[in-house]
PDB file of C-alpha atoms in Angstrom:
ATOM      1  CA  MET A  28     -11.253 -40.249  35.674  1.00  0.00           C
ATOM      2  CA  VAL A  29      -8.732 -39.601  32.875  1.00  0.00           C
ATOM      3  CA  ARG A  30     -11.521 -39.810  30.329  1.00  0.00           C
ATOM      4  CA  LEU A  31     -13.613 -37.269  32.271  1.00  0.00           C
ATOM      5  CA  ARG A  32     -10.668 -34.870  32.387  1.00  0.00           C
ATOM      6  CA  LEU A  33     -10.143 -35.184  28.622  1.00  0.00           C
ATOM      7  CA  VAL A  34     -13.833 -34.548  27.980  1.00  0.00           C
ATOM      8  CA  LEU A  35     -13.771 -31.483  30.265  1.00  0.00           C
ATOM      9  CA  LEU A  36     -10.606 -30.183  28.590  1.00  0.00           C
ATOM     10  CA  ALA A  37     -12.129 -30.632  25.130  1.00  0.00           C
ATOM     11  CA  LEU A  38     -15.291 -28.857  26.285  1.00  0.00           C
ATOM     12  CA  CYS A  39     -13.279 -25.937  27.694  1.00  0.00           C
ATOM     13  CA  VAL A  40     -11.263 -25.586  24.480  1.00  0.00           C
ATOM     14  CA  THR A  41     -14.416 -25.720  22.354  1.00  0.00           C
ATOM     15  CA  LEU A  42     -16.193 -23.123  24.497  1.00  0.00           C
ATOM     16  CA  GLY A  43     -13.103 -20.932  24.550  1.00  0.00           C
ATOM     17  CA  LEU A  44     -12.900 -20.939  20.772  1.00  0.00           C
ATOM     18  CA  ALA A  45     -16.618 -20.330  20.395  1.00  0.00           C
ATOM     19  CA  LEU A  46     -16.596 -17.400  22.813  1.00  0.00           C
ATOM     20  CA  ALA A  47     -13.336 -15.833  21.639  1.00  0.00           C
ATOM     21  CA  PRO A  48     -13.815 -12.569  19.744  1.00  0.00           C
ATOM     22  CA  ALA A  49     -13.437 -12.800  16.001  1.00  0.00           C
ATOM     23  CA  HIS A  50     -10.389 -11.028  14.615  1.00  0.00           C
ATOM     24  CA  ALA A  51     -10.823  -8.694  11.659  1.00  0.00           C
ATOM     25  CA  ALA A  52      -8.202  -8.495   8.965  1.00  0.00           C
ATOM     26  CA  VAL A  53      -5.462  -6.011   9.724  1.00  0.00           C
ATOM     27  CA  GLN A  54      -5.963  -3.041   7.404  1.00  0.00           C
ATOM     28  CA  ALA A  55      -2.424  -1.642   7.650  1.00  0.00           C
ATOM     29  CA  PRO A  56       0.099  -4.175   8.914  1.00  0.00           C
ATOM     30  CA  TYR A  57       3.066  -1.828   8.498  1.00  0.00           C
ATOM     31  CA  SER A  58       3.831   1.370  10.323  1.00  0.00           C
ATOM     32  CA  GLY A  59       3.700   4.446   8.158  1.00  0.00           C
ATOM     33  CA  THR A  60       0.834   3.197   6.001  1.00  0.00           C
ATOM     34  CA  GLU A  61      -1.425   6.005   4.833  1.00  0.00           C
ATOM     35  CA  THR A  62      -4.930   5.675   3.404  1.00  0.00           C
ATOM     36  CA  ILE A  63      -6.620   8.690   1.839  1.00  0.00           C
ATOM     37  CA  ALA A  64     -10.215   8.968   0.688  1.00  0.00           C
ATOM     38  CA  THR A  65     -10.024  11.119  -2.444  1.00  0.00           C
ATOM     39  CA  GLY A  66     -13.720  11.875  -2.865  1.00  0.00           C
ATOM     40  CA  LYS A  67     -13.094  11.559  -6.605  1.00  0.00           C
ATOM     41  CA  PRO A  68     -14.562   8.940  -8.971  1.00  0.00           C
ATOM     42  CA  PHE A  69     -12.232   5.978  -9.448  1.00  0.00           C
ATOM     43  CA  ILE A  70     -11.558   6.040 -13.217  1.00  0.00           C
ATOM     44  CA  PRO A  71     -10.964   9.806 -13.517  1.00  0.00           C
ATOM     45  CA  PHE A  72      -8.737   9.641 -10.437  1.00  0.00           C
ATOM     46  CA  ILE A  73      -6.473   6.894 -11.773  1.00  0.00           C
ATOM     47  CA  LYS A  74      -6.093   8.808 -15.030  1.00  0.00           C
ATOM     48  CA  ALA A  75      -5.215  11.968 -13.096  1.00  0.00           C
ATOM     49  CA  LEU A  76      -2.804  10.023 -10.876  1.00  0.00           C
ATOM     50  CA  SER A  77      -0.910   8.767 -13.919  1.00  0.00           C
ATOM     51  CA  GLY A  78      -0.575  12.336 -15.182  1.00  0.00           C
ATOM     52  CA  ALA A  79       0.460  13.651 -11.758  1.00  0.00           C
ATOM     53  CA  ILE A  80       3.188  11.014 -11.426  1.00  0.00           C
ATOM     54  CA  LYS A  81       4.653  11.957 -14.820  1.00  0.00           C
ATOM     55  CA  ALA A  82       4.296  15.696 -14.173  1.00  0.00           C
ATOM     56  CA  ARG A  83       6.414  15.303 -11.026  1.00  0.00           C
ATOM     57  CA  GLY A  84       9.236  13.766 -13.103  1.00  0.00           C
ATOM     58  CA  PHE A  85       8.705  10.129 -12.185  1.00  0.00           C
ATOM     59  CA  ASN A  86       8.610   7.180 -14.550  1.00  0.00           C
ATOM     60  CA  ILE A  87       5.727   4.749 -14.225  1.00  0.00           C
ATOM     61  CA  VAL A  88       7.405   1.373 -14.432  1.00  0.00           C
ATOM     62  CA  GLY A  89       4.217  -0.650 -14.107  1.00  0.00           C
ATOM     63  CA  ILE A  90       0.529  -0.693 -13.261  1.00  0.00           C
ATOM     64  CA  ALA A  91      -1.040  -3.825 -11.827  1.00  0.00           C
ATOM     65  CA  CYS A  92      -4.772  -4.304 -12.288  1.00  0.00           C
ATOM     66  CA  ALA A  93      -6.432  -7.105 -10.340  1.00  0.00           C
ATOM     67  CA  THR A  94      -9.800  -5.859 -11.627  1.00  0.00           C
ATOM     68  CA  CYS A  95      -8.603  -6.551 -15.161  1.00  0.00           C
ATOM     69  CA  ALA A  96      -7.294  -9.998 -14.251  1.00  0.00           C
ATOM     70  CA  ALA A  97     -10.540 -10.908 -12.493  1.00  0.00           C
ATOM     71  CA  LYS A  98     -12.570  -9.692 -15.474  1.00  0.00           C
ATOM     72  CA  SER A  99     -10.588 -12.028 -17.739  1.00  0.00           C
ATOM     73  CA  GLN A 100     -11.829 -14.849 -15.485  1.00  0.00           C
ATOM     74  CA  GLY A 101     -15.451 -13.673 -15.697  1.00  0.00           C
ATOM     75  CA  VAL A 102     -15.387 -12.235 -12.155  1.00  0.00           C
ATOM     76  CA  THR A 103     -16.271  -8.668 -11.238  1.00  0.00           C
ATOM     77  CA  VAL A 104     -14.381  -6.995  -8.389  1.00  0.00           C
ATOM     78  CA  PRO A 105     -14.226  -3.320  -7.395  1.00  0.00           C
ATOM     79  CA  GLY A 106     -11.699  -1.216  -9.250  1.00  0.00           C
ATOM     80  CA  ASN A 107      -8.097  -1.311  -8.112  1.00  0.00           C
ATOM     81  CA  ARG A 108      -4.685  -0.470  -9.462  1.00  0.00           C
ATOM     82  CA  VAL A 109      -1.191  -0.565  -8.054  1.00  0.00           C
ATOM     83  CA  PHE A 110       1.046   2.112  -9.570  1.00  0.00           C
ATOM     84  CA  PHE A 111       4.798   1.434  -9.517  1.00  0.00           C
ATOM     85  CA  PHE A 112       6.958   4.491 -10.116  1.00  0.00           C
ATOM     86  CA  PHE A 113      10.377   5.946  -9.431  1.00  0.00           C
ATOM     87  CA  LYS A 114      12.700   8.705 -10.572  1.00  0.00           C
ATOM     88  CA  PRO A 115      16.097   7.742 -12.043  1.00  0.00           C
ATOM     89  CA  ALA A 116      17.994  10.375 -10.013  1.00  0.00           C
ATOM     90  CA  TYR A 117      16.458   8.995  -6.822  1.00  0.00           C
ATOM     91  CA  ALA A 118      17.383   5.451  -7.833  1.00  0.00           C
ATOM     92  CA  VAL A 119      21.026   6.477  -8.215  1.00  0.00           C
ATOM     93  CA  ARG A 120      21.044   8.159  -4.780  1.00  0.00           C
ATOM     94  CA  MET A 121      19.264   5.232  -3.143  1.00  0.00           C
ATOM     95  CA  LEU A 122      21.686   2.656  -4.486  1.00  0.00           C
ATOM     96  CA  ALA A 123      24.698   4.802  -3.561  1.00  0.00           C
ATOM     97  CA  ALA A 124      23.403   4.944   0.012  1.00  0.00           C
ATOM     98  CA  SER A 125      22.438   1.270   0.275  1.00  0.00           C
ATOM     99  CA  GLU A 126      22.426  -1.425  -2.354  1.00  0.00           C
ATOM    100  CA  ALA A 127      20.188  -3.511  -0.075  1.00  0.00           C
ATOM    101  CA  ALA A 128      17.519  -0.780  -0.184  1.00  0.00           C
ATOM    102  CA  GLY A 129      17.071  -1.446  -3.899  1.00  0.00           C
ATOM    103  CA  ILE A 130      14.375  -3.972  -2.987  1.00  0.00           C
ATOM    104  CA  GLU A 131      12.190  -1.060  -1.844  1.00  0.00           C
ATOM    105  CA  ALA A 132      11.976   0.576  -5.256  1.00  0.00           C
ATOM    106  CA  PRO A 133       9.801   1.382  -7.039  1.00  0.00           C
ATOM    107  CA  ILE A 134       7.319   3.295  -4.927  1.00  0.00           C
ATOM    108  CA  ARG A 135       3.928   1.569  -4.791  1.00  0.00           C
ATOM    109  CA  VAL A 136       0.608   3.378  -4.550  1.00  0.00           C
ATOM    110  CA  TYR A 137      -2.544   1.264  -4.297  1.00  0.00           C
ATOM    111  CA  VAL A 138      -5.803   2.788  -5.538  1.00  0.00           C
ATOM    112  CA  THR A 139      -9.064   1.048  -4.690  1.00  0.00           C
ATOM    113  CA  GLU A 140     -12.665   1.785  -5.557  1.00  0.00           C
ATOM    114  CA  ALA A 141     -14.836   2.427  -2.497  1.00  0.00           C
ATOM    115  CA  GLY A 142     -18.455   1.317  -2.304  1.00  0.00           C
ATOM    116  CA  ASP A 143     -19.611   4.755  -3.478  1.00  0.00           C
ATOM    117  CA  GLY A 144     -17.416   4.595  -6.602  1.00  0.00           C
ATOM    118  CA  THR A 145     -14.757   6.980  -5.325  1.00  0.00           C
ATOM    119  CA  ALA A 146     -11.045   6.251  -5.185  1.00  0.00           C
ATOM    120  CA  GLU A 147      -9.064   5.553  -2.022  1.00  0.00           C
ATOM    121  CA  VAL A 148      -5.270   5.627  -2.019  1.00  0.00           C
ATOM    122  CA  THR A 149      -3.054   3.519   0.235  1.00  0.00           C
ATOM    123  CA  TYR A 150       0.720   3.690   0.370  1.00  0.00           C
ATOM    124  CA  ARG A 151       3.612   3.297   2.754  1.00  0.00           C
ATOM    125  CA  LEU A 152       5.470   6.486   3.537  1.00  0.00           C
ATOM    126  CA  PRO A 153       8.869   6.253   1.826  1.00  0.00           C
ATOM    127  CA  SER A 154      10.442   7.688   4.992  1.00  0.00           C
ATOM    128  CA  HIS A 155       9.236   4.610   6.898  1.00  0.00           C
ATOM    129  CA  VAL A 156      10.258   2.199   4.170  1.00  0.00           C
ATOM    130  CA  PHE A 157      13.772   3.613   3.809  1.00  0.00           C
ATOM    131  CA  GLY A 158      14.057   4.526   7.490  1.00  0.00           C
ATOM    132  CA  ALA A 159      14.265   0.838   8.370  1.00  0.00           C
ATOM    133  CA  TYR A 160      17.783   0.796   6.902  1.00  0.00           C
ATOM    134  CA  GLU A 161      19.088   3.372   9.390  1.00  0.00           C
ATOM    135  CA  VAL A 162      21.196   5.108   6.737  1.00  0.00           C
ATOM    136  CA  PRO A 163      21.168   8.934   7.007  1.00  0.00           C
ATOM    137  CA  ALA A 164      21.206   9.454   3.224  1.00  0.00           C
ATOM    138  CA  LEU A 165      18.128   7.225   2.912  1.00  0.00           C
ATOM    139  CA  ASP A 166      16.396   9.232   5.645  1.00  0.00           C
ATOM    140  CA  VAL A 167      16.872  12.376   3.540  1.00  0.00           C
ATOM    141  CA  LEU A 168      15.700  10.586   0.405  1.00  0.00           C
ATOM    142  CA  GLY A 169      12.666   9.144   2.199  1.00  0.00           C
ATOM    143  CA  ALA A 170      11.600  12.591   3.416  1.00  0.00           C
ATOM    144  CA  GLU A 171      11.899  13.983  -0.121  1.00  0.00           C
ATOM    145  CA  LEU A 172       9.875  11.105  -1.487  1.00  0.00           C
ATOM    146  CA  ASP A 173       7.201  11.614   1.191  1.00  0.00           C
ATOM    147  CA  ALA A 174       6.740  15.156  -0.102  1.00  0.00           C
ATOM    148  CA  ASP A 175       6.685  13.967  -3.725  1.00  0.00           C
ATOM    149  CA  VAL A 176       4.075  11.277  -3.123  1.00  0.00           C
ATOM    150  CA  GLU A 177       1.912  13.677  -1.107  1.00  0.00           C
ATOM    151  CA  ALA A 178       2.122  16.262  -3.921  1.00  0.00           C
ATOM    152  CA  ILE A 179       1.287  13.631  -6.548  1.00  0.00           C
ATOM    153  CA  ILE A 180      -1.815  12.474  -4.671  1.00  0.00           C
ATOM    154  CA  PHE A 181      -2.913  16.054  -4.004  1.00  0.00           C
ATOM    155  CA  ALA A 182      -2.518  16.939  -7.691  1.00  0.00           C
ATOM    156  CA  ALA A 183      -4.512  13.869  -8.746  1.00  0.00           C
ATOM    157  CA  LYS A 184      -7.273  14.712  -6.241  1.00  0.00           C
ATOM    158  CA  THR A 185      -7.589  18.275  -7.474  1.00  0.00           C
ATOM    159  CA  ASN A 186      -7.267  17.528 -11.204  1.00  0.00           C
ATOM    160  CA  SER A 187      -9.416  14.426 -11.613  1.00  0.00           C
TER     161      SER A 187
END
């Protein structure tokens, strides 16, 4: 009797797992994540994005390229870059408001190459990132940075 119950339990678990819907990867696990299809070819867009970041007074502190790393291993993956940038005056204000918020800088913008060769941009709204600290001065800074990032992406879309 105990053996029959164990067999039935195992059968139910197996059927339950087999019939359970598959879960897709979460595309945006954080609130305030924006993804924008640029409609622009990937390489010209990333060049324009670099120029737009600098034109807005930001310093690019790094660019990560998984495509480049994969290529060094003999593997081809679609184009992608992560741009890391910040403005010194904003850094001073951020740290004055909350030293703990320093972990959130620099701003990160992720550019990926879609199947049609165009660029898509994904980033977290700075207002959401800094809003988690519940510091009024960071709320103001986050809103300003939202406008800056939006202007940077718009400029890159129209100038690439």
